[in-house]
Amino acid sequence: MDPQERRKNLIERNEELERLGMGCSGCSGTCCTYEANSMMVTPIEAVELVDYLKTNGLFNDELKNRLQETVAKYRLDQGLGNGKRSYLRRTYTCPFFNHKELGCPLPREVKPFGCIAFNSHNVELKAGEHCYSEKEILEKREMLAPDEAALNEELKQQHALYWDKVPMPVALLDFFNVKK
Ligand code: SF4
Ligand code: SF4
């Protein structure tokens, strides 16, 4: 399954909301900042994002520095335990956020699942007041990809990852340190 196919139902829901006038244009991107963002990723999401960044020449020292600054500033590497899903979530401003309207430079096809499922539900108000994560579409996506648990385990072995799900900056930094 390619990254786009894996996110198909989430992207379709994004597009539906945009057709209904409930897209994110006009918003400063509150959901990507420490005010609301606590995005965590699985090994599959991390690998797909790293592949995209490498293909586009973005997996470089500048990104590594931004990731390290984010982890340090928001203490994202503390209290992770064994990387299971019981981790107490911490909020942080995403290292990819551009700090302007529609501030995410990543294509939907490689964004973390949670980012694509966090949607606006109001035509006029655009500052996060009517935005929330659509759990139903996240659950449906999981149902459509029953092999993902096995693939996550495979990727953990392959890349020597100890975690099931960690904050995105912590996950990406592991790929700078792992020898391939
Ligand atoms: S990946 Fe993009 S949409 Fe997700 S939190 Fe970061 S900037 Fe926002
Ligand atoms: S989901 Fe909400 S807070 Fe996030 S960019 Fe869209 S309108 Fe803004």
CSV table of C-alpha atoms and ligand atoms in Angstrom, one decimal:
chain,number,residue,atom,x,y,z
A,1,MET,CA,0.0,0.0,0.0
A,2,ASP,CA,1.5,3.3,-0.9
A,3,PRO,CA,1.4,6.4,1.4
A,4,GLN,CA,-1.5,8.0,-0.5
A,5,GLU,CA,-3.6,4.9,-0.6
A,6,ARG,CA,-3.0,4.4,3.2
A,7,ARG,CA,-4.5,7.9,3.7
A,8,LYS,CA,-7.2,7.7,1.1
A,9,ASN,CA,-10.3,8.0,3.3
A,10,LEU,CA,-8.7,10.8,5.4
A,11,ILE,CA,-7.8,12.8,2.3
A,12,GLU,CA,-11.3,12.3,0.8
A,13,ARG,CA,-12.8,13.7,4.0
A,14,ASN,CA,-10.5,16.7,3.8
A,15,GLU,CA,-11.6,17.3,0.3
A,16,GLU,CA,-15.3,16.9,1.2
A,17,LEU,CA,-15.0,19.5,3.9
A,18,GLU,CA,-13.2,21.9,1.5
A,19,ARG,CA,-16.1,21.5,-1.0
A,20,LEU,CA,-18.4,22.4,1.9
A,21,GLY,CA,-16.4,25.6,2.6
A,22,MET,CA,-14.9,24.2,5.8
A,23,GLY,CA,-11.3,24.0,4.7
A,24,CYS,CA,-8.5,25.6,6.6
A,25,SER,CA,-7.9,28.7,4.4
A,26,GLY,CA,-8.0,31.8,6.6
A,27,CYS,CA,-6.6,30.1,9.7
A,28,SER,CA,-3.2,30.8,11.1
A,29,GLY,CA,-2.8,27.1,11.8
A,30,THR,CA,-3.5,27.0,15.5
A,31,CYS,CA,-3.6,23.2,15.4
A,32,CYS,CA,0.1,23.0,14.4
A,33,THR,CA,1.3,25.0,17.4
A,34,TYR,CA,1.9,24.2,21.1
A,35,GLU,CA,-1.6,25.5,21.7
A,36,ALA,CA,-3.2,22.4,20.2
A,37,ASN,CA,-0.6,20.1,18.6
A,38,SER,CA,0.6,16.9,20.3
A,39,MET,CA,1.0,14.7,17.2
A,40,MET,CA,2.5,11.3,17.6
A,41,VAL,CA,3.4,8.8,14.9
A,42,THR,CA,3.8,5.1,14.4
A,43,PRO,CA,6.8,3.6,12.6
A,44,ILE,CA,4.9,3.4,9.4
A,45,GLU,CA,4.1,7.2,9.5
A,46,ALA,CA,7.7,8.0,10.4
A,47,VAL,CA,9.2,5.8,7.6
A,48,GLU,CA,6.8,7.3,5.0
A,49,LEU,CA,7.7,10.8,6.1
A,50,VAL,CA,11.4,10.2,6.2
A,51,ASP,CA,11.2,8.7,2.6
A,52,TYR,CA,9.5,11.8,1.4
A,53,LEU,CA,12.0,14.1,3.1
A,54,LYS,CA,15.0,12.2,1.7
A,55,THR,CA,13.5,12.2,-1.8
A,56,ASN,CA,13.1,15.9,-1.7
A,57,GLY,CA,16.4,16.8,-0.2
A,58,LEU,CA,14.9,17.9,3.1
A,59,PHE,CA,16.4,15.3,5.4
A,60,ASN,CA,19.3,17.4,6.3
A,61,ASP,CA,21.2,19.1,9.2
A,62,GLU,CA,18.8,22.0,9.2
A,63,LEU,CA,15.9,19.7,9.9
A,64,LYS,CA,17.9,17.7,12.4
A,65,ASN,CA,18.7,21.0,14.3
A,66,ARG,CA,15.0,22.0,14.3
A,67,LEU,CA,13.9,18.6,15.5
A,68,GLN,CA,16.5,18.7,18.3
A,69,GLU,CA,15.4,22.2,19.3
A,70,THR,CA,11.8,21.1,19.4
A,71,VAL,CA,12.5,18.0,21.5
A,72,ALA,CA,14.5,20.1,23.9
A,73,LYS,CA,12.1,23.0,24.2
A,74,TYR,CA,9.0,20.9,24.8
A,75,ARG,CA,10.8,18.1,26.6
A,76,LEU,CA,9.3,15.6,24.2
A,77,ASP,CA,11.8,12.8,25.0
A,78,GLN,CA,10.9,12.8,28.7
A,79,GLY,CA,8.5,10.3,30.2
A,80,LEU,CA,8.3,8.2,27.1
A,81,GLY,CA,8.7,5.0,29.0
A,82,ASN,CA,8.8,2.1,26.6
A,83,GLY,CA,7.1,4.0,23.8
A,84,LYS,CA,3.8,2.4,24.3
A,85,ARG,CA,0.5,4.3,23.7
A,86,SER,CA,0.0,5.1,27.4
A,87,TYR,CA,2.5,8.0,27.1
A,88,LEU,CA,1.2,11.3,28.5
A,89,ARG,CA,1.0,13.5,25.5
A,90,ARG,CA,2.9,16.8,25.4
A,91,THR,CA,2.0,19.7,23.2
A,92,TYR,CA,4.6,21.3,20.9
A,93,THR,CA,4.9,23.6,17.9
A,94,CYS,CA,5.5,21.4,14.9
A,95,PRO,CA,9.0,21.8,13.4
A,96,PHE,CA,7.5,21.8,10.0
A,97,PHE,CA,5.1,24.6,10.7
A,98,ASN,CA,5.7,27.8,8.7
A,99,HIS,CA,4.0,30.1,11.1
A,100,LYS,CA,1.6,31.5,8.5
A,101,GLU,CA,-1.7,30.7,7.0
A,102,LEU,CA,-1.9,27.1,5.7
A,103,GLY,CA,1.5,26.7,7.4
A,104,CYS,CA,2.2,23.0,6.7
A,105,PRO,CA,4.6,22.5,3.9
A,106,LEU,CA,4.0,18.7,3.8
A,107,PRO,CA,1.7,17.1,1.2
A,108,ARG,CA,-1.3,15.4,2.6
A,109,GLU,CA,-0.1,12.1,1.2
A,110,VAL,CA,2.7,11.9,3.8
A,111,LYS,CA,1.3,13.8,6.8
A,112,PRO,CA,0.8,11.9,10.0
A,113,PHE,CA,-2.7,10.4,10.0
A,114,GLY,CA,-3.8,12.6,13.0
A,115,CYS,CA,-2.9,15.8,11.1
A,116,ILE,CA,-5.2,14.9,8.2
A,117,ALA,CA,-8.0,13.8,10.5
A,118,PHE,CA,-7.9,17.1,12.5
A,119,ASN,CA,-10.4,19.2,10.7
A,120,SER,CA,-12.3,22.5,10.7
A,121,HIS,CA,-16.1,22.1,11.0
A,122,ASN,CA,-17.2,25.7,10.5
A,123,VAL,CA,-17.5,27.9,7.4
A,124,GLU,CA,-16.6,31.1,9.1
A,125,LEU,CA,-14.7,30.7,12.4
A,126,LYS,CA,-11.1,29.9,11.7
A,127,ALA,CA,-8.9,29.9,14.7
A,128,GLY,CA,-9.4,26.4,16.0
A,129,GLU,CA,-12.8,27.0,17.7
A,130,HIS,CA,-14.6,24.4,15.8
A,131,CYS,CA,-11.8,22.0,14.9
A,132,TYR,CA,-11.4,18.5,16.3
A,133,SER,CA,-10.0,15.2,15.4
A,134,GLU,CA,-12.4,12.9,13.6
A,135,LYS,CA,-12.0,9.6,15.4
A,136,GLU,CA,-14.4,7.8,13.1
A,137,ILE,CA,-12.3,8.3,10.0
A,138,LEU,CA,-9.2,7.3,11.9
A,139,GLU,CA,-10.8,4.1,13.0
A,140,LYS,CA,-12.1,3.4,9.5
A,141,ARG,CA,-8.6,3.9,8.1
A,142,GLU,CA,-7.3,1.3,10.5
A,143,MET,CA,-10.0,-1.1,9.5
A,144,LEU,CA,-9.0,-0.7,5.8
A,145,ALA,CA,-5.4,-1.6,6.6
A,146,PRO,CA,-5.5,-4.7,8.7
A,147,ASP,CA,-1.9,-5.6,8.0
A,148,GLU,CA,-0.4,-2.5,9.6
A,149,ALA,CA,0.2,-4.0,13.0
A,150,ALA,CA,2.5,-6.5,11.4
A,151,LEU,CA,4.2,-3.9,9.2
A,152,ASN,CA,4.8,-1.7,12.2
A,153,GLU,CA,6.5,-4.6,14.0
A,154,GLU,CA,8.6,-5.3,10.9
A,155,LEU,CA,9.7,-1.6,10.7
A,156,LYS,CA,10.6,-1.6,14.4
A,157,GLN,CA,13.0,-4.5,13.8
A,158,GLN,CA,14.4,-3.1,10.6
A,159,HIS,CA,15.2,0.4,12.0
A,160,ALA,CA,15.9,-0.7,15.6
A,161,LEU,CA,13.1,1.4,17.0
A,162,TYR,CA,11.9,0.7,20.6
A,163,TRP,CA,8.6,2.5,20.4
A,164,ASP,CA,5.1,2.0,19.1
A,165,LYS,CA,4.1,5.6,19.0
A,166,VAL,CA,6.1,8.7,20.0
A,167,PRO,CA,6.0,12.5,19.3
A,168,MET,CA,6.8,13.1,15.6
A,169,PRO,CA,10.1,15.0,16.3
A,170,VAL,CA,11.4,12.2,18.5
A,171,ALA,CA,10.5,9.6,15.9
A,172,LEU,CA,12.2,11.4,13.0
A,173,LEU,CA,15.4,12.0,15.0
A,174,ASP,CA,15.8,8.2,15.4
A,175,PHE,CA,16.2,8.0,11.6
A,176,PHE,CA,19.2,10.4,11.8
A,177,ASN,CA,20.9,8.2,14.3
A,178,VAL,CA,20.1,4.7,13.0
A,179,LYS,CA,22.7,3.3,10.7
A,180,LYS,CA,21.1,1.9,7.6
B,1,SF4,S1,2.9,17.9,10.0
B,1,SF4,FE1,1.9,19.7,9.2
B,1,SF4,S2,-0.3,19.6,9.7
B,1,SF4,FE2,0.9,18.2,11.0
B,1,SF4,S3,1.3,19.4,12.9
B,1,SF4,FE3,3.1,19.6,11.5
B,1,SF4,S4,2.8,21.5,10.3
B,1,SF4,FE4,0.8,20.8,11.2
B,2,SF4,S1,-7.9,22.4,11.5
B,2,SF4,FE1,-8.7,24.2,12.4
B,2,SF4,S2,-6.9,25.1,13.6
B,2,SF4,FE2,-6.1,23.6,12.1
B,2,SF4,S3,-5.5,24.8,10.3
B,2,SF4,FE3,-7.7,24.0,10.0
B,2,SF4,S4,-9.0,25.7,10.7
B,2,SF4,FE4,-7.0,26.1,11.6
